[in-house]
Amino acid sequence: MVPSAESYPSALQSRYVAANPRSKALFERARSSFPGAITHDIRFLEPFPIYIERANGSRKWDVDGHEYVDGFMGHGALLLGHNHPEVVAAVQAQLAKGTHYGASHELEVRWAELVRELIPSAERVRFTASGTEATHLAMRLARAYTGRTVIVKLEGHYHGWHDQVEAGVQPPYDVPISIGIPKATLDTVLVVPANDLGAMERALSSRRDIAGILLEPGGGSSGQYPTTKAYLEGLRDLATRHGVVLIFDEVITGFRFAPGGAQAYHGVTPDLTTLAKILAGGLPGGAVAGKAEIVDRIAFTGDAEHDRFRRVAHAGTYNANPLSAAAGIAALSIVKTGEPHRKANAAGERLRRGMLDIVRRQGLEGRVEVFGETSIFNYNLKVRAADGTLAPAPVRAYHALRLGMIEGGADIPAKHGWLSAAHTDADIDRMLAAFDHALASMREERIL
């Protein structure tokens, strides 16, 4: 049951409701069609989300006519910004030729060649329709290759919404992020503390059923739980010594930390890599890339007995569809120059530095933490408990912060966001002004 907009009495929420009548009306319409009135968990916002009508570059406009600097950037997919002309031209040209052939085509070959050119681990590539599908397939490949069952994942690391990876995402880590998952499925995944090589070594040394290690090399939950190069190097060594498959989930970091992803940025090469987001230039698309001897388990051999009983099966209606392939080729052809990263990373550094200055000026050190790497920025809110200690802020505090930032002209997700090569100094200034305004509004209402 989603509460109605009128049930929120704060001044910030009241101003938001008054300023967004068309979004509110669409939200009320959506109640009849969607569970909770939304189509993605991250779009949950009290009292209701804004509804976007169009976007371009670093900006987007809602149905009520408000303009925002975008901190979502397609959930991290749009390193080049909204509607990059070369990506738009490629999609428009392909649209006239067809969106789905139900057959192989030249574009998928060129797309895979670009992935292999950029990603160090990519000896072979298998396209999927999403990042969630990619992590699902990578786990299957690791199990098939090793003949073992269990995948180790890290506390706080997120790998999509399929059943096997819903454990260990949020505290308490022994409770999956969703109900509806069989215990037998959860038993095939072992969750260990992040950034603790000793815990990983103990797990690998004490069991003989571990097939692989799955993690976000940029840090759990889009960098909310940062990792280090030394830790990644330690994992590489442990995986090799114990004969398990090291899987980097680069759905977020792939092509963003560097043209070759976090593995190129840190100089640590996994056995398998999962990709999505930037991979398809803003359209749906994912992939598993990695060692030929592992990914080739998918290949047909012509041996009927092998192909029926010893092959990794993988289908998918929209795998490598020509529309996504066209967008992906256009985007990766620009990504490989490294110029988008120079611009986006500089914007990220300027934003983080400015956010920290605002936190200090408002006297909120300790209650607002700002951190991140490259063009990804992260922030955490804390509130003072009755005993004077600081504790993680409740969800509604993040909702209040988002409302304040929206009021200030910036649409930024809770806890983290993404920048692009399209973000200018003026955009960053506007985001900082919105952040400043939101924190001040929260202080006025004694939320922080």
CSV table of C-alpha atoms in Angstrom, one decimal, residues 4-435:
chain,number,residue,atom,x,y,z
A,4,SER,CA,-1.1,9.2,-0.7
A,5,ALA,CA,0.8,12.5,-1.2
A,6,GLU,CA,-1.5,14.3,1.2
A,7,SER,CA,-0.3,12.2,4.2
A,8,TYR,CA,3.1,14.1,4.3
A,9,PRO,CA,2.8,17.3,6.3
A,10,SER,CA,6.4,18.7,6.2
A,11,ALA,CA,7.0,22.0,4.5
A,12,LEU,CA,9.5,20.4,2.1
A,13,GLN,CA,7.0,17.8,1.1
A,14,SER,CA,4.1,20.3,0.8
A,15,ARG,CA,6.1,22.5,-1.5
A,16,TYR,CA,7.0,19.4,-3.6
A,17,VAL,CA,3.4,18.3,-3.9
A,18,ALA,CA,2.3,21.9,-4.9
A,19,ALA,CA,5.0,22.2,-7.5
A,20,ASN,CA,4.4,18.9,-9.3
A,21,PRO,CA,0.7,18.4,-10.0
A,22,ARG,CA,1.1,16.5,-13.2
A,23,SER,CA,3.6,14.1,-11.7
A,24,LYS,CA,1.2,13.6,-8.8
A,25,ALA,CA,-1.7,12.9,-11.2
A,26,LEU,CA,0.4,10.3,-13.1
A,27,PHE,CA,1.4,8.7,-9.8
A,28,GLU,CA,-2.3,8.3,-8.9
A,29,ARG,CA,-3.0,6.8,-12.3
A,30,ALA,CA,-0.1,4.4,-11.9
A,31,ARG,CA,-1.5,3.0,-8.7
A,32,SER,CA,-4.0,1.0,-10.7
A,33,SER,CA,-1.4,-0.6,-13.0
A,34,PHE,CA,1.8,-1.1,-11.1
A,35,PRO,CA,2.6,-2.6,-7.7
A,36,GLY,CA,3.4,0.4,-5.5
A,37,ALA,CA,2.8,2.6,-8.6
A,38,ILE,CA,6.5,2.3,-9.8
A,39,THR,CA,8.4,0.1,-12.2
A,40,HIS,CA,11.8,-0.1,-10.5
A,41,ASP,CA,12.6,-0.2,-6.7
A,42,ILE,CA,15.1,2.7,-7.0
A,43,ARG,CA,12.2,5.0,-8.3
A,44,PHE,CA,10.4,4.8,-5.0
A,45,LEU,CA,10.1,8.3,-3.6
A,46,GLU,CA,7.8,9.7,-1.0
A,47,PRO,CA,5.4,11.2,-1.5
A,48,PHE,CA,5.6,10.4,-5.3
A,49,PRO,CA,8.3,10.4,-8.0
A,50,ILE,CA,8.7,13.0,-10.7
A,51,TYR,CA,7.7,11.8,-14.2
A,52,ILE,CA,10.2,12.7,-16.9
A,53,GLU,CA,9.1,13.8,-20.4
A,54,ARG,CA,12.5,14.3,-22.2
A,55,ALA,CA,16.2,14.5,-21.7
A,56,ASN,CA,19.3,15.8,-23.5
A,57,GLY,CA,23.0,15.9,-22.6
A,58,SER,CA,23.2,16.3,-18.8
A,59,ARG,CA,19.6,17.6,-18.4
A,60,LYS,CA,16.1,16.3,-18.2
A,61,TRP,CA,12.7,17.8,-18.0
A,62,ASP,CA,9.6,16.6,-16.2
A,63,VAL,CA,5.9,16.7,-17.1
A,64,ASP,CA,5.5,19.8,-15.0
A,65,GLY,CA,8.0,21.7,-17.0
A,66,HIS,CA,10.9,21.7,-14.4
A,67,GLU,CA,14.5,21.3,-15.7
A,68,TYR,CA,17.0,19.2,-13.8
A,69,VAL,CA,20.7,18.4,-13.9
A,70,ASP,CA,20.6,14.6,-14.0
A,71,GLY,CA,22.5,12.6,-11.4
A,72,PHE,CA,20.9,9.3,-12.5
A,73,MET,CA,22.2,9.2,-16.0
A,74,GLY,CA,20.2,6.1,-16.9
A,75,HIS,CA,21.2,4.3,-13.7
A,76,GLY,CA,24.9,4.8,-14.8
A,77,ALA,CA,24.4,3.7,-18.4
A,78,LEU,CA,24.9,7.1,-20.0
A,79,LEU,CA,28.6,8.0,-19.7
A,80,LEU,CA,28.2,10.0,-22.9
A,81,GLY,CA,25.1,11.8,-21.7
A,82,HIS,CA,21.5,11.7,-23.0
A,83,ASN,CA,21.0,11.5,-26.7
A,84,HIS,CA,24.7,11.6,-27.8
A,85,PRO,CA,24.4,12.5,-31.5
A,86,GLU,CA,26.5,9.5,-32.8
A,87,VAL,CA,24.5,7.0,-30.7
A,88,VAL,CA,21.2,8.6,-31.8
A,89,ALA,CA,22.3,8.5,-35.5
A,90,ALA,CA,23.3,4.8,-35.2
A,91,VAL,CA,20.0,3.8,-33.6
A,92,GLN,CA,18.0,5.8,-36.1
A,93,ALA,CA,19.8,4.2,-39.0
A,94,GLN,CA,19.4,0.7,-37.6
A,95,LEU,CA,15.7,1.3,-36.7
A,96,ALA,CA,14.9,1.7,-40.4
A,97,LYS,CA,16.6,-1.7,-41.1
A,98,GLY,CA,14.9,-3.7,-38.4
A,99,THR,CA,15.0,-4.2,-34.6
A,100,HIS,CA,15.1,-7.9,-34.4
A,101,TYR,CA,16.1,-10.4,-37.1
A,102,GLY,CA,15.9,-13.6,-35.2
A,103,ALA,CA,19.3,-14.3,-36.7
A,104,SER,CA,23.0,-13.6,-36.6
A,105,HIS,CA,24.2,-10.3,-38.0
A,106,GLU,CA,27.4,-8.3,-38.6
A,107,LEU,CA,26.7,-5.8,-35.9
A,108,GLU,CA,27.0,-8.3,-33.1
A,109,VAL,CA,30.4,-9.4,-34.4
A,110,ARG,CA,31.7,-5.8,-34.4
A,111,TRP,CA,30.2,-5.2,-30.9
A,112,ALA,CA,32.0,-8.2,-29.5
A,113,GLU,CA,35.2,-7.2,-31.1
A,114,LEU,CA,35.1,-3.8,-29.4
A,115,VAL,CA,34.4,-5.5,-26.0
A,116,ARG,CA,37.4,-7.8,-26.6
A,117,GLU,CA,39.6,-4.8,-27.6
A,118,LEU,CA,38.7,-2.9,-24.4
A,119,ILE,CA,38.2,-5.4,-21.6
A,120,PRO,CA,41.4,-7.3,-20.6
A,121,SER,CA,39.6,-10.5,-19.6
A,122,ALA,CA,37.5,-10.7,-22.7
A,123,GLU,CA,38.8,-13.6,-24.8
A,124,ARG,CA,35.2,-14.6,-25.6
A,125,VAL,CA,31.9,-12.7,-25.3
A,126,ARG,CA,28.4,-13.9,-24.8
A,127,PHE,CA,25.7,-11.2,-25.0
A,128,THR,CA,22.6,-11.1,-22.7
A,129,ALA,CA,19.7,-8.7,-22.3
A,130,SER,CA,20.7,-7.2,-18.9
A,131,GLY,CA,23.2,-7.2,-16.1
A,132,THR,CA,21.1,-9.4,-14.0
A,133,GLU,CA,21.1,-12.0,-16.8
A,134,ALA,CA,24.9,-11.6,-17.1
A,135,THR,CA,25.6,-12.4,-13.5
A,136,HIS,CA,23.2,-15.4,-13.6
A,137,LEU,CA,25.0,-16.8,-16.6
A,138,ALA,CA,28.5,-16.1,-15.2
A,139,MET,CA,27.6,-18.1,-12.1
A,140,ARG,CA,26.3,-21.0,-14.2
A,141,LEU,CA,29.5,-21.0,-16.2
A,142,ALA,CA,31.7,-21.0,-13.1
A,143,ARG,CA,29.8,-24.0,-11.8
A,144,ALA,CA,30.0,-25.9,-15.1
A,145,TYR,CA,33.7,-25.2,-15.4
A,146,THR,CA,34.7,-26.3,-11.9
A,147,GLY,CA,32.1,-29.0,-11.3
A,148,ARG,CA,31.3,-27.3,-8.0
A,149,THR,CA,28.2,-25.7,-6.6
A,150,VAL,CA,28.8,-22.7,-4.3
A,151,ILE,CA,29.5,-19.1,-5.3
A,152,VAL,CA,31.1,-16.8,-2.7
A,153,LYS,CA,29.8,-13.2,-2.7
A,154,LEU,CA,30.6,-10.3,-0.5
A,155,GLU,CA,28.6,-8.4,2.1
A,156,GLY,CA,27.1,-5.2,0.6
A,157,HIS,CA,27.7,-6.2,-3.1
A,158,TYR,CA,24.8,-6.1,-5.5
A,159,HIS,CA,24.5,-8.3,-8.6
A,160,GLY,CA,21.0,-7.9,-9.8
A,161,TRP,CA,17.7,-9.3,-8.8
A,162,HIS,CA,17.8,-13.0,-9.5
A,163,ASP,CA,17.4,-15.4,-6.6
A,164,GLN,CA,21.0,-16.5,-6.1
A,165,VAL,CA,22.4,-13.1,-5.5
A,166,GLU,CA,19.8,-11.6,-3.1
A,167,ALA,CA,21.7,-12.7,0.0
A,168,GLY,CA,24.1,-10.4,1.7
A,169,VAL,CA,23.1,-7.2,0.0
A,170,GLN,CA,21.9,-5.1,3.0
A,171,PRO,CA,22.3,-5.5,6.8
A,172,PRO,CA,21.4,-7.8,8.4
A,173,TYR,CA,23.4,-9.8,5.8
A,174,ASP,CA,22.1,-13.2,6.9
A,175,VAL,CA,18.6,-12.1,5.6
A,176,PRO,CA,18.1,-11.9,1.8
A,177,ILE,CA,17.0,-8.6,0.4
A,178,SER,CA,13.7,-10.2,-0.8
A,179,ILE,CA,11.2,-12.7,0.4
A,180,GLY,CA,10.2,-15.5,-1.9
A,181,ILE,CA,13.6,-17.1,-2.3
A,182,PRO,CA,13.9,-20.8,-1.4
A,183,LYS,CA,16.5,-21.7,1.3
A,184,ALA,CA,17.9,-24.3,-1.1
A,185,THR,CA,18.8,-21.6,-3.5
A,186,LEU,CA,20.4,-19.5,-0.8
A,187,ASP,CA,22.4,-22.5,0.3
A,188,THR,CA,24.3,-22.3,-3.0
A,189,VAL,CA,25.8,-18.9,-2.1
A,190,LEU,CA,28.2,-18.2,0.7
A,191,VAL,CA,28.4,-14.6,1.9
A,192,VAL,CA,31.7,-13.4,3.5
A,193,PRO,CA,32.7,-10.0,4.8
A,194,ALA,CA,34.0,-7.6,2.2
A,195,ASN,CA,37.6,-6.4,2.1
A,196,ASP,CA,38.7,-9.3,4.4
A,197,LEU,CA,41.2,-11.5,2.7
A,198,GLY,CA,41.5,-13.7,5.8
A,199,ALA,CA,37.8,-14.5,5.8
A,200,MET,CA,38.0,-15.3,2.1
A,201,GLU,CA,41.0,-17.6,2.6
A,202,ARG,CA,39.3,-19.4,5.5
A,203,ALA,CA,36.2,-20.0,3.3
A,204,LEU,CA,38.2,-21.3,0.4
A,205,SER,CA,40.4,-23.5,2.6
A,206,SER,CA,37.6,-25.0,4.6
A,207,ARG,CA,35.4,-26.1,1.7
A,208,ARG,CA,35.8,-28.0,-1.5
A,209,ASP,CA,32.5,-27.0,-3.1
A,210,ILE,CA,33.3,-23.4,-4.1
A,211,ALA,CA,33.1,-22.7,-7.8
A,212,GLY,CA,33.7,-19.0,-7.9
A,213,ILE,CA,34.0,-15.6,-6.2
A,214,LEU,CA,31.6,-12.9,-7.4
A,215,LEU,CA,32.2,-9.2,-6.5
A,216,GLU,CA,31.9,-5.6,-7.7
A,217,PRO,CA,35.5,-4.5,-8.2
A,218,GLY,CA,34.6,-0.9,-7.7
A,219,GLY,CA,33.1,-1.6,-4.3
A,220,GLY,CA,29.8,-3.0,-3.1
A,221,SER,CA,26.5,-1.4,-4.2
A,222,SER,CA,28.1,1.0,-6.7
A,223,GLY,CA,30.9,1.9,-4.4
A,224,GLN,CA,29.0,2.4,-1.2
A,225,TYR,CA,31.4,-0.2,0.3
A,226,PRO,CA,34.7,0.7,-1.4
A,227,THR,CA,37.4,-1.8,-2.2
A,228,THR,CA,41.1,-1.5,-2.9
A,229,LYS,CA,43.6,-2.6,-5.5
A,230,ALA,CA,45.5,-4.7,-2.9
A,231,TYR,CA,42.3,-6.5,-2.0
A,232,LEU,CA,41.6,-7.3,-5.6
A,233,GLU,CA,45.1,-8.5,-6.1
A,234,GLY,CA,44.7,-10.7,-3.0
A,235,LEU,CA,41.5,-12.2,-4.4
A,236,ARG,CA,43.2,-12.9,-7.7
A,237,ASP,CA,45.9,-14.8,-5.9
A,238,LEU,CA,43.5,-16.8,-3.7
A,239,ALA,CA,41.2,-17.7,-6.7
A,240,THR,CA,44.2,-19.0,-8.7
A,241,ARG,CA,45.6,-21.0,-5.7
A,242,HIS,CA,42.3,-22.6,-4.9
A,243,GLY,CA,41.2,-23.2,-8.5
A,244,VAL,CA,38.0,-21.1,-8.3
A,245,VAL,CA,36.7,-18.7,-10.9
A,246,LEU,CA,37.1,-15.0,-10.2
A,247,ILE,CA,34.1,-13.0,-11.5
A,248,PHE,CA,34.2,-9.2,-11.6
A,249,ASP,CA,30.7,-7.8,-11.9
A,250,GLU,CA,31.5,-4.7,-14.0
A,251,VAL,CA,27.9,-3.8,-14.8
A,252,ILE,CA,28.5,-0.4,-13.0
A,253,THR,CA,32.3,0.0,-13.5
A,254,GLY,CA,32.7,-1.5,-17.0
A,255,PHE,CA,33.8,1.2,-19.4
A,256,ARG,CA,33.3,3.8,-16.7
A,257,PHE,CA,36.4,3.5,-14.4
A,258,ALA,CA,38.4,3.3,-17.6
A,259,PRO,CA,37.8,2.2,-21.2
A,260,GLY,CA,38.8,-1.3,-19.9
A,261,GLY,CA,36.7,-1.1,-16.7
A,262,ALA,CA,37.9,-1.5,-13.1
A,263,GLN,CA,40.1,-4.4,-14.1
A,264,ALA,CA,42.1,-2.1,-16.4
A,265,TYR,CA,42.0,0.7,-13.8
A,266,HIS,CA,43.4,-1.5,-11.0
A,267,GLY,CA,45.5,-3.8,-13.2
A,268,VAL,CA,43.8,-7.0,-11.9
A,269,THR,CA,42.3,-9.4,-14.5
A,270,PRO,CA,39.4,-11.7,-13.5
A,271,ASP,CA,38.4,-15.0,-15.2
A,272,LEU,CA,35.0,-13.7,-16.1
A,273,THR,CA,33.5,-10.3,-16.3
A,274,THR,CA,29.8,-9.3,-16.4
A,275,LEU,CA,28.8,-6.1,-18.3
A,276,ALA,CA,25.8,-4.0,-19.1
A,277,LYS,CA,24.7,-0.3,-18.9
A,278,ILE,CA,27.4,1.6,-20.9
A,279,LEU,CA,28.0,-1.6,-23.0
A,280,ALA,CA,24.8,-1.0,-24.9
A,281,GLY,CA,25.0,2.8,-25.2
A,282,GLY,CA,21.9,3.4,-23.1
A,283,LEU,CA,19.8,0.6,-24.6
A,284,PRO,CA,19.1,-2.8,-23.0
A,285,GLY,CA,22.0,-5.2,-23.2
A,286,GLY,CA,24.5,-7.1,-21.1
A,287,ALA,CA,27.3,-9.6,-21.6
A,288,VAL,CA,29.6,-12.2,-20.0
A,289,ALA,CA,33.2,-11.8,-21.2
A,290,GLY,CA,36.1,-14.0,-20.1
A,291,LYS,CA,38.5,-16.8,-20.6
A,292,ALA,CA,37.8,-18.8,-23.7
A,293,GLU,CA,38.1,-22.2,-21.9
A,294,ILE,CA,35.3,-21.1,-19.6
A,295,VAL,CA,32.9,-19.2,-21.9
A,296,ASP,CA,33.3,-21.8,-24.6
A,297,ARG,CA,31.4,-24.2,-22.4
A,298,ILE,CA,28.4,-22.6,-24.1
A,299,ALA,CA,29.5,-23.6,-27.6
A,300,PHE,CA,27.9,-26.4,-29.6
A,301,THR,CA,30.5,-29.0,-30.7
A,302,GLY,CA,28.4,-31.2,-33.0
A,303,ASP,CA,28.8,-34.1,-30.6
A,304,ALA,CA,25.2,-35.0,-29.7
A,305,GLU,CA,26.1,-36.5,-26.3
A,306,HIS,CA,28.3,-33.6,-25.3
A,307,ASP,CA,25.8,-30.9,-26.6
A,308,ARG,CA,23.0,-32.5,-24.7
A,309,PHE,CA,24.6,-33.4,-21.4
A,310,ARG,CA,27.9,-31.4,-21.0
A,311,ARG,CA,27.2,-28.0,-22.5
A,312,VAL,CA,26.1,-24.8,-20.7
A,313,ALA,CA,22.7,-23.8,-22.3
A,314,HIS,CA,21.9,-20.2,-22.8
A,315,ALA,CA,19.2,-18.5,-24.8
A,316,GLY,CA,17.6,-15.1,-24.7
A,317,THR,CA,15.3,-13.4,-27.2
A,318,TYR,CA,17.0,-10.0,-27.1
A,319,ASN,CA,20.6,-11.2,-26.9
A,320,ALA,CA,22.8,-9.0,-29.2
A,321,ASN,CA,19.7,-7.5,-30.9
A,322,PRO,CA,20.7,-5.2,-33.7
A,323,LEU,CA,19.3,-2.0,-32.2
A,324,SER,CA,21.3,-2.5,-28.9
A,325,ALA,CA,24.3,-3.6,-31.0
A,326,ALA,CA,24.2,-0.4,-33.1
A,327,ALA,CA,24.0,1.8,-30.0
A,328,GLY,CA,26.8,-0.2,-28.3
A,329,ILE,CA,29.1,0.1,-31.2
A,330,ALA,CA,28.6,3.8,-31.4
A,331,ALA,CA,29.1,4.3,-27.7
A,332,LEU,CA,32.1,2.0,-27.3
A,333,SER,CA,33.8,3.6,-30.3
A,334,ILE,CA,33.8,6.9,-28.4
A,335,VAL,CA,34.6,5.3,-25.0
A,336,LYS,CA,37.8,3.7,-26.3
A,337,THR,CA,39.3,7.1,-26.8
A,338,GLY,CA,39.3,7.8,-23.1
A,339,GLU,CA,38.1,11.3,-23.6
A,340,PRO,CA,34.7,10.8,-21.9
A,341,HIS,CA,36.4,9.5,-18.8
A,342,ARG,CA,38.7,12.6,-18.5
A,343,LYS,CA,35.7,14.9,-18.6
A,344,ALA,CA,33.4,12.8,-16.4
A,345,ASN,CA,36.1,12.0,-13.8
A,346,ALA,CA,36.9,15.7,-13.5
A,347,ALA,CA,33.3,16.5,-13.0
A,348,GLY,CA,33.1,13.8,-10.3
A,349,GLU,CA,36.1,15.2,-8.4
A,350,ARG,CA,34.7,18.7,-8.6
A,351,LEU,CA,31.3,17.6,-7.3
A,352,ARG,CA,32.7,15.5,-4.4
A,353,ARG,CA,35.0,18.3,-3.4
A,354,GLY,CA,32.2,20.8,-3.5
A,355,MET,CA,29.8,18.6,-1.5
A,356,LEU,CA,32.4,18.2,1.2
A,357,ASP,CA,32.9,21.9,1.4
A,358,ILE,CA,29.1,22.3,1.8
A,359,VAL,CA,29.0,19.7,4.6
A,360,ARG,CA,31.8,21.5,6.5
A,361,ARG,CA,30.2,24.9,6.0
A,362,GLN,CA,26.9,23.7,7.3
A,363,GLY,CA,28.5,22.0,10.3
A,364,LEU,CA,27.4,18.5,9.3
A,365,GLU,CA,30.7,16.7,9.5
A,366,GLY,CA,30.0,13.1,10.6
A,367,ARG,CA,26.3,13.4,9.8
A,368,VAL,CA,26.9,13.6,6.0
A,369,GLU,CA,29.7,11.5,4.4
A,370,VAL,CA,30.8,12.1,0.8
A,371,PHE,CA,33.1,9.7,-1.1
A,372,GLY,CA,33.6,7.9,-4.4
A,373,GLU,CA,35.9,7.4,-7.3
A,374,THR,CA,36.1,8.4,-10.9
A,375,SER,CA,32.6,9.7,-12.2
A,376,ILE,CA,30.7,7.9,-9.4
A,377,PHE,CA,29.8,9.8,-6.3
A,378,ASN,CA,28.5,8.4,-3.0
A,379,TYR,CA,27.1,9.9,0.1
A,380,ASN,CA,25.7,8.6,3.4
A,381,LEU,CA,23.5,10.4,6.0
A,382,LYS,CA,23.6,9.8,9.7
A,383,VAL,CA,21.3,11.1,12.5
A,384,ARG,CA,22.0,11.7,16.1
A,385,ALA,CA,20.4,9.1,18.4
A,386,ALA,CA,19.0,9.9,21.9
A,387,ASP,CA,22.2,8.9,23.5
A,388,GLY,CA,24.2,11.3,21.3
A,389,THR,CA,25.7,8.7,19.0
A,390,LEU,CA,25.4,8.8,15.3
A,391,ALA,CA,23.4,6.1,13.5
A,392,PRO,CA,22.5,5.4,9.8
A,393,ALA,CA,19.7,7.7,8.8
A,394,PRO,CA,16.3,6.2,8.0
A,395,VAL,CA,15.0,5.9,4.4
A,396,ARG,CA,12.8,8.9,4.8
A,397,ALA,CA,15.8,11.1,5.4
A,398,TYR,CA,17.1,10.2,2.0
A,399,HIS,CA,13.7,10.9,0.5
A,400,ALA,CA,13.7,14.4,2.1
A,401,LEU,CA,17.2,15.0,0.7
A,402,ARG,CA,16.0,14.0,-2.8
A,403,LEU,CA,13.0,16.3,-2.5
A,404,GLY,CA,15.2,19.2,-1.6
A,405,MET,CA,17.6,18.5,-4.4
A,406,ILE,CA,14.7,18.2,-6.9
A,407,GLU,CA,13.4,21.5,-5.6
A,408,GLY,CA,16.9,22.9,-6.3
A,409,GLY,CA,17.0,21.6,-9.8
A,410,ALA,CA,19.0,18.4,-9.6
A,411,ASP,CA,17.7,14.8,-9.7
A,412,ILE,CA,20.1,12.6,-7.8
A,413,PRO,CA,19.5,9.1,-6.4
A,414,ALA,CA,19.7,8.2,-2.8
A,415,LYS,CA,23.2,7.3,-1.6
A,416,HIS,CA,25.0,7.5,-4.9
A,417,GLY,CA,24.9,8.9,-8.5
A,418,TRP,CA,26.7,9.0,-11.8
A,419,LEU,CA,28.1,11.8,-13.9
A,420,SER,CA,28.8,11.9,-17.6
A,421,ALA,CA,31.1,13.6,-20.1
A,422,ALA,CA,28.2,15.9,-20.8
A,423,HIS,CA,28.2,17.5,-17.4
A,424,THR,CA,29.7,21.0,-17.4
A,425,ASP,CA,31.0,23.2,-14.6
A,426,ALA,CA,27.6,25.0,-14.7
A,427,ASP,CA,25.9,21.7,-14.1
A,428,ILE,CA,28.1,20.8,-11.2
A,429,ASP,CA,27.5,24.3,-9.7
A,430,ARG,CA,23.7,23.7,-10.0
A,431,MET,CA,24.0,20.2,-8.4
A,432,LEU,CA,26.0,21.7,-5.5
A,433,ALA,CA,23.5,24.5,-5.0
A,434,ALA,CA,20.7,21.9,-4.9
A,435,PHE,CA,22.7,19.8,-2.4
